[in-house]
Short mmCIF file of N, CA and C in Angstrom, two decimals:
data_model
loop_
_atom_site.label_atom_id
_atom_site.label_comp_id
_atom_site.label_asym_id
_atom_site.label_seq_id
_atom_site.Cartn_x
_atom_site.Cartn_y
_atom_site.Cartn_z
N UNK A 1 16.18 -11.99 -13.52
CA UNK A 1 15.04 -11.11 -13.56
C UNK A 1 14.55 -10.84 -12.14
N UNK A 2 14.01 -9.49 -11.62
CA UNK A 2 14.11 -8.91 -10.34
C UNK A 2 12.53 -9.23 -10.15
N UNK A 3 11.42 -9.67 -9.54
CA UNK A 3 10.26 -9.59 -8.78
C UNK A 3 10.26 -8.73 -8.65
N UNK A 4 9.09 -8.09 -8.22
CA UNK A 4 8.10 -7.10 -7.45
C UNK A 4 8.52 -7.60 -5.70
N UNK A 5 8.40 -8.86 -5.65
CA UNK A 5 9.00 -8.66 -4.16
C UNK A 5 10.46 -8.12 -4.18
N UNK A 6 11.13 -8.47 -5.24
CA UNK A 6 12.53 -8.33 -4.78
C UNK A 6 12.82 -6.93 -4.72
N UNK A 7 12.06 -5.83 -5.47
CA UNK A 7 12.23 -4.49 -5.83
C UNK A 7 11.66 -3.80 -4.47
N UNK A 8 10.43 -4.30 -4.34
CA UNK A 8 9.89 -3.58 -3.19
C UNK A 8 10.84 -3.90 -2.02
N UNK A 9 11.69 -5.01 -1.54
CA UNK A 9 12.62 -5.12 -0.59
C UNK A 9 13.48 -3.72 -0.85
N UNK A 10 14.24 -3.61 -2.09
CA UNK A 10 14.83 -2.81 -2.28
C UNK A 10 14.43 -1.55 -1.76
N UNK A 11 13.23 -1.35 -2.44
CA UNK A 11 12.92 0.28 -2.16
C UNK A 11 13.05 0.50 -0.90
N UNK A 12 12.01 -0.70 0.18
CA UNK A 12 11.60 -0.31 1.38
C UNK A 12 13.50 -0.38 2.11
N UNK A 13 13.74 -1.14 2.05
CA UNK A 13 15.54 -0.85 2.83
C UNK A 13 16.46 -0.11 2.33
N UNK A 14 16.10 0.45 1.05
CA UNK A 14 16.17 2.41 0.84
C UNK A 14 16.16 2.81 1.56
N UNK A 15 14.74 3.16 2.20
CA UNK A 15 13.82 4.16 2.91
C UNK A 15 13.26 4.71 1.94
N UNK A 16 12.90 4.58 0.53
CA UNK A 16 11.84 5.07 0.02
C UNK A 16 10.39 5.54 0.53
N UNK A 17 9.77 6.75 0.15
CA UNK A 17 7.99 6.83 0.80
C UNK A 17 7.24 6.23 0.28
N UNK A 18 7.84 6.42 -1.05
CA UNK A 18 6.48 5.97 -1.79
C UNK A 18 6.72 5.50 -2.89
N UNK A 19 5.92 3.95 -3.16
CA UNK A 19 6.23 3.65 -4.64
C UNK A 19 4.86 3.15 -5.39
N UNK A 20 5.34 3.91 -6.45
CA UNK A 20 4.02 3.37 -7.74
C UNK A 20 4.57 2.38 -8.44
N UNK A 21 3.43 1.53 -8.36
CA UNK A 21 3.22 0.51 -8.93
C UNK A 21 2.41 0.38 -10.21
N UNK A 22 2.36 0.56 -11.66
CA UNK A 22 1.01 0.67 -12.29
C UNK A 22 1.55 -1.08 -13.35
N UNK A 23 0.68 -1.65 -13.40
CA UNK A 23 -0.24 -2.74 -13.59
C UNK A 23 -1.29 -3.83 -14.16
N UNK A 24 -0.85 -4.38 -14.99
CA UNK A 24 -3.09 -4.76 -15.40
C UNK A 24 -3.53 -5.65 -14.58
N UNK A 25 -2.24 -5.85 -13.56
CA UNK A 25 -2.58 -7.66 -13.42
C UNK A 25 -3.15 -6.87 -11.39
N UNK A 26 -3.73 -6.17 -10.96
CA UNK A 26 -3.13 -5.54 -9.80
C UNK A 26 -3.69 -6.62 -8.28
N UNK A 27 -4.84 -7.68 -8.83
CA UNK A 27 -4.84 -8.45 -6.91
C UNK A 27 -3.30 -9.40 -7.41
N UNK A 28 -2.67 -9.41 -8.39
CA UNK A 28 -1.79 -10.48 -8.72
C UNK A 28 -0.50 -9.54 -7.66
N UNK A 29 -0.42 -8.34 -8.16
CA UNK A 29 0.59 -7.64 -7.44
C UNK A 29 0.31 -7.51 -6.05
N UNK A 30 -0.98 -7.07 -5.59
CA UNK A 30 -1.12 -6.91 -4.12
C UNK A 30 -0.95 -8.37 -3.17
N UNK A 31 -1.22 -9.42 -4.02
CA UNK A 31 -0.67 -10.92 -3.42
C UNK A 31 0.83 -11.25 -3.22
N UNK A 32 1.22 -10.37 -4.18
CA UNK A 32 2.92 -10.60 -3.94
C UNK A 32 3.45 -10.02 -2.80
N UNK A 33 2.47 -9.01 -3.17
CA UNK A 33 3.00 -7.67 -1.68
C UNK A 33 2.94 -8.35 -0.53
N UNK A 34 1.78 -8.29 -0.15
CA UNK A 34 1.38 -9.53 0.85
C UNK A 34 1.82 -10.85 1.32
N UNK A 35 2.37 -11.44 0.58
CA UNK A 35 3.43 -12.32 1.13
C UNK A 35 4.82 -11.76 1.39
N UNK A 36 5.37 -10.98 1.14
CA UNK A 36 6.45 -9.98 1.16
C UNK A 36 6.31 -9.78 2.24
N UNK A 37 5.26 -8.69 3.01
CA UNK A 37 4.72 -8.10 4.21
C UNK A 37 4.94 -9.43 5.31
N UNK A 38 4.16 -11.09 4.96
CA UNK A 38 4.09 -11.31 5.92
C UNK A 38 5.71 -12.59 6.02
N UNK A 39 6.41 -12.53 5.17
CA UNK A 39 7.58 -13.03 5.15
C UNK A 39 8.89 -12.43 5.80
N UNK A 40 8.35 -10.61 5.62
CA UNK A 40 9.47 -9.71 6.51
C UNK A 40 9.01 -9.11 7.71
N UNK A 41 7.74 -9.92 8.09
CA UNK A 41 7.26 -9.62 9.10
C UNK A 41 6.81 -7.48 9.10
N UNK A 42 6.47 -7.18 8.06
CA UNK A 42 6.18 -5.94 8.10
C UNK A 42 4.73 -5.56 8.09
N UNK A 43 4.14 -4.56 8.79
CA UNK A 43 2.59 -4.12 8.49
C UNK A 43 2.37 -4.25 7.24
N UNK A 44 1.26 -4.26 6.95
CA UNK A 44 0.38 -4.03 5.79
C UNK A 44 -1.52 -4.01 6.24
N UNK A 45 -1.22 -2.84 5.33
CA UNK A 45 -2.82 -2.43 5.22
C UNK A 45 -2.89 -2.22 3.67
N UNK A 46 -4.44 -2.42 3.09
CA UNK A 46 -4.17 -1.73 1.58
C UNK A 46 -5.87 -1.42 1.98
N UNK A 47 -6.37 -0.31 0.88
CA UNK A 47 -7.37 0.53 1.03
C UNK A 47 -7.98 0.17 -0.63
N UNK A 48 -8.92 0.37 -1.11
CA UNK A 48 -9.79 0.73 -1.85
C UNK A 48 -10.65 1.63 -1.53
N UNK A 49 -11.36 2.11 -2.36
CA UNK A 49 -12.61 2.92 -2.58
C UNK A 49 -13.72 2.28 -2.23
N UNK A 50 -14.20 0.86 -2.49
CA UNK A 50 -15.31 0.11 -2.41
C UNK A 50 -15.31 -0.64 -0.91
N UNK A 51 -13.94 -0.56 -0.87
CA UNK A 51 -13.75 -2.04 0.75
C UNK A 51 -13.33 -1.35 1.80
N UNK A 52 -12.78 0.22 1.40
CA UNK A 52 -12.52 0.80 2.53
C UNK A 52 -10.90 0.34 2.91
N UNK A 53 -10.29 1.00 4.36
CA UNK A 53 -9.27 0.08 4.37
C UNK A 53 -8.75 -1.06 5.69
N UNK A 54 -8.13 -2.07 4.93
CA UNK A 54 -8.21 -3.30 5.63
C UNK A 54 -6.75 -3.70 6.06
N UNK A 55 -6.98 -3.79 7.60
CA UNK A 55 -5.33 -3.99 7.89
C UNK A 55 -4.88 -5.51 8.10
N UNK A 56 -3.58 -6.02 8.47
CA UNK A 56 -3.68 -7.34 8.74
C UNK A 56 -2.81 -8.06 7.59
N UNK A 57 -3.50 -7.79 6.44
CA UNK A 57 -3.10 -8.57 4.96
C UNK A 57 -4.14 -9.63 5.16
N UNK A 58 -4.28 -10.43 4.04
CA UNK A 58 -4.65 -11.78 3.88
C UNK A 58 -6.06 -12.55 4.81
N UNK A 59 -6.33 -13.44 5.12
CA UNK A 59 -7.17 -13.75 5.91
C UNK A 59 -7.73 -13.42 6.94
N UNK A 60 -6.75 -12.21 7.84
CA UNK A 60 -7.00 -11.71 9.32
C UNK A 60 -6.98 -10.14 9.05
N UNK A 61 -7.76 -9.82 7.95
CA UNK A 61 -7.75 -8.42 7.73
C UNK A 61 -8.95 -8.38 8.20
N UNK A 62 -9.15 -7.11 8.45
CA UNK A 62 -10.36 -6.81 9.03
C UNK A 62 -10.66 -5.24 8.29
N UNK A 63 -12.16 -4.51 8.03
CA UNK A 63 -12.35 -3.62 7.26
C UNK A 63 -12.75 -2.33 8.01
N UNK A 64 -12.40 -1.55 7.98
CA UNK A 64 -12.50 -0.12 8.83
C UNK A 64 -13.49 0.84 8.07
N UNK A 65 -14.26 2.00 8.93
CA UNK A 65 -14.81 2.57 7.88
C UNK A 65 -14.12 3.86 6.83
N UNK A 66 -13.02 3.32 7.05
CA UNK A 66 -12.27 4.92 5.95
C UNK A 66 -12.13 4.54 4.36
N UNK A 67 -13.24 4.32 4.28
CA UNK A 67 -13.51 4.41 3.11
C UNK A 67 -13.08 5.90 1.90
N UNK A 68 -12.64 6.70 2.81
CA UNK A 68 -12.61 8.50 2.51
C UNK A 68 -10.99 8.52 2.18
N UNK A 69 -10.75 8.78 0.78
CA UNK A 69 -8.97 8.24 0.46
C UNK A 69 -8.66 9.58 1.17
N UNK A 70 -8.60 10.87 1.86
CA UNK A 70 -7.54 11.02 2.60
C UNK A 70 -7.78 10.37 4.13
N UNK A 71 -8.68 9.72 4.70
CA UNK A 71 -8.91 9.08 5.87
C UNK A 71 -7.58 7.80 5.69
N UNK A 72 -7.67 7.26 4.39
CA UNK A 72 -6.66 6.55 4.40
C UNK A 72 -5.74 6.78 4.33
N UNK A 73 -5.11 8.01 3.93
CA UNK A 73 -3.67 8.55 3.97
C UNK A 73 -3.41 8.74 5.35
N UNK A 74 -3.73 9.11 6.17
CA UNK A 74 -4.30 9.77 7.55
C UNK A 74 -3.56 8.51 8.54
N UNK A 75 -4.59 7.29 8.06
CA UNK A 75 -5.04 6.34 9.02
C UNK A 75 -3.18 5.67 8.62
N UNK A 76 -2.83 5.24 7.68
CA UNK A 76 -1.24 5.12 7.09
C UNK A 76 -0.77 5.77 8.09
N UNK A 77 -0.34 7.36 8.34
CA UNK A 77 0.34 7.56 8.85
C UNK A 77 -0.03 7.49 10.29
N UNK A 78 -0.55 7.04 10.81
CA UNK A 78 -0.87 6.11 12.42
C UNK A 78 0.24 4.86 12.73
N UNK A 79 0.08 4.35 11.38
CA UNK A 79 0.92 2.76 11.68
C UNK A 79 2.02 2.77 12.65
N UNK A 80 2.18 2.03 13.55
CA UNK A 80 3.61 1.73 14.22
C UNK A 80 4.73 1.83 13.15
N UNK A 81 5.63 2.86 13.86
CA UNK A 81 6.90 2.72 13.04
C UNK A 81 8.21 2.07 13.60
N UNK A 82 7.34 1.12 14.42
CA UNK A 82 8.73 -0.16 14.56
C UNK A 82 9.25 -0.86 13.73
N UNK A 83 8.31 -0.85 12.60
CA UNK A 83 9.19 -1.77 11.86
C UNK A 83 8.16 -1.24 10.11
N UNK A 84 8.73 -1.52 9.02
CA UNK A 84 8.32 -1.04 8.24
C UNK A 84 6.78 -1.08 7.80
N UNK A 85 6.05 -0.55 7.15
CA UNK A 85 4.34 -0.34 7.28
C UNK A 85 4.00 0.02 5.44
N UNK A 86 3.50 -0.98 5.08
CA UNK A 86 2.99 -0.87 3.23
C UNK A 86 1.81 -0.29 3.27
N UNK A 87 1.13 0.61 2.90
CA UNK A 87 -0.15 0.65 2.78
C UNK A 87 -0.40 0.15 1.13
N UNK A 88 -1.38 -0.42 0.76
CA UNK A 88 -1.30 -0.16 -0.49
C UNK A 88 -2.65 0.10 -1.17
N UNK A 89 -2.42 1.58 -2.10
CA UNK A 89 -3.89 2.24 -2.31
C UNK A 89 -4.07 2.24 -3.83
N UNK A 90 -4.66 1.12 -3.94
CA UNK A 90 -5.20 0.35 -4.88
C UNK A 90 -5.85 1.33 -5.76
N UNK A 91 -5.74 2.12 -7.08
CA UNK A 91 -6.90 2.96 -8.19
C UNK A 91 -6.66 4.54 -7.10
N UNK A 92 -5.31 4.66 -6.42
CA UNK A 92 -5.46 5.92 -5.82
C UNK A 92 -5.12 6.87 -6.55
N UNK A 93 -4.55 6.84 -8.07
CA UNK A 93 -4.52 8.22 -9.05
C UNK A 93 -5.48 8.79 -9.03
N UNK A 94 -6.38 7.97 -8.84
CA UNK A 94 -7.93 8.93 -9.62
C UNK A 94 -8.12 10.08 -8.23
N UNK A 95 -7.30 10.04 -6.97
CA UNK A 95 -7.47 11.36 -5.98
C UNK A 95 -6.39 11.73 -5.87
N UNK A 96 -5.25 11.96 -6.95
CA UNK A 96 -4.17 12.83 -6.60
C UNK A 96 -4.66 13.99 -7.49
N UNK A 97 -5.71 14.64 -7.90
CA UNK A 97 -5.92 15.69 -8.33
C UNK A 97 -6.25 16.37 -7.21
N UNK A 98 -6.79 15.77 -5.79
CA UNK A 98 -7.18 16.99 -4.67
C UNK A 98 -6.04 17.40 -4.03
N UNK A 99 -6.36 18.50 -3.59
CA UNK A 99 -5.50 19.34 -2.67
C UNK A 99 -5.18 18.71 -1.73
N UNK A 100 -6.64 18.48 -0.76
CA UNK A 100 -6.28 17.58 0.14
C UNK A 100 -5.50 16.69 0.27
N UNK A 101 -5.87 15.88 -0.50
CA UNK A 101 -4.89 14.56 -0.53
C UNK A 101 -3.43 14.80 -1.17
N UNK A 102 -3.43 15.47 -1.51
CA UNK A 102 -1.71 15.89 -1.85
C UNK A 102 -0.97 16.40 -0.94
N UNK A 103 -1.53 17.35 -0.42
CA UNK A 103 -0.84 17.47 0.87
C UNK A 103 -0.80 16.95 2.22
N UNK A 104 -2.02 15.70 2.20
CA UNK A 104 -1.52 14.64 3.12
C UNK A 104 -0.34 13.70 3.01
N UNK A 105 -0.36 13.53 1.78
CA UNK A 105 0.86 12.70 1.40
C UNK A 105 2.44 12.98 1.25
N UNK A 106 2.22 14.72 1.12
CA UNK A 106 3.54 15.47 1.36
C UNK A 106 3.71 15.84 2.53
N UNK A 107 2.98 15.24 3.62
CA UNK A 107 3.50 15.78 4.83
C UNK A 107 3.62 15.25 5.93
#
């Protein structure tokens, strides 16, 4: 049986953009992620609506004010691309109905 880490390895050494994840269990999944991130030595940031978004992962995250989900699409594509970069945007269906944000993400 394949993990969530083991899949997300997969995708990301694809080169996949983007993967959905849907969930009931979801700080259970973003903990997996997160050790993933800091086991392959890769960025991670993940964003909410309420916390804004926080880079780092885990204990040494720190909280920014982009609280604004395309600020976070935005601020994602900033990351160093030395080496691979997760954002992960936690309840972000509820803004793929804007324009905006759709075409931040397609581009």
């Amino acid at each position: 049986m394949k993990t969530l880490a083991n899949k997300m390895r997969e995708y990301v050494e694809g080169c996949f953009t983007a993967i959905w994840i849907q969930t009931h269990e979801p700080q259970e999944a973003i903990a997996e992620v997160m050790t993933l991130c800091r086991e392959q030595q890769w960025q991670l940031a993940t964003w909410d609506v309420d916390r804004g978004l926080r880079t780092g992962g885990g204990g040494e995250s720190e909280s920014t004010t982009a609280s604004d989900p395309l600020a976070a699409v935005k601020a994602a594509g900033a990351m160093s691309s030395e080496q691979p970069a997760i954002v992960v945007l936690e309840n972000y269906h509820r803004y793929l109905g804007s324009a905006e944000v759709v075409q931040a993400l397609v581009t």
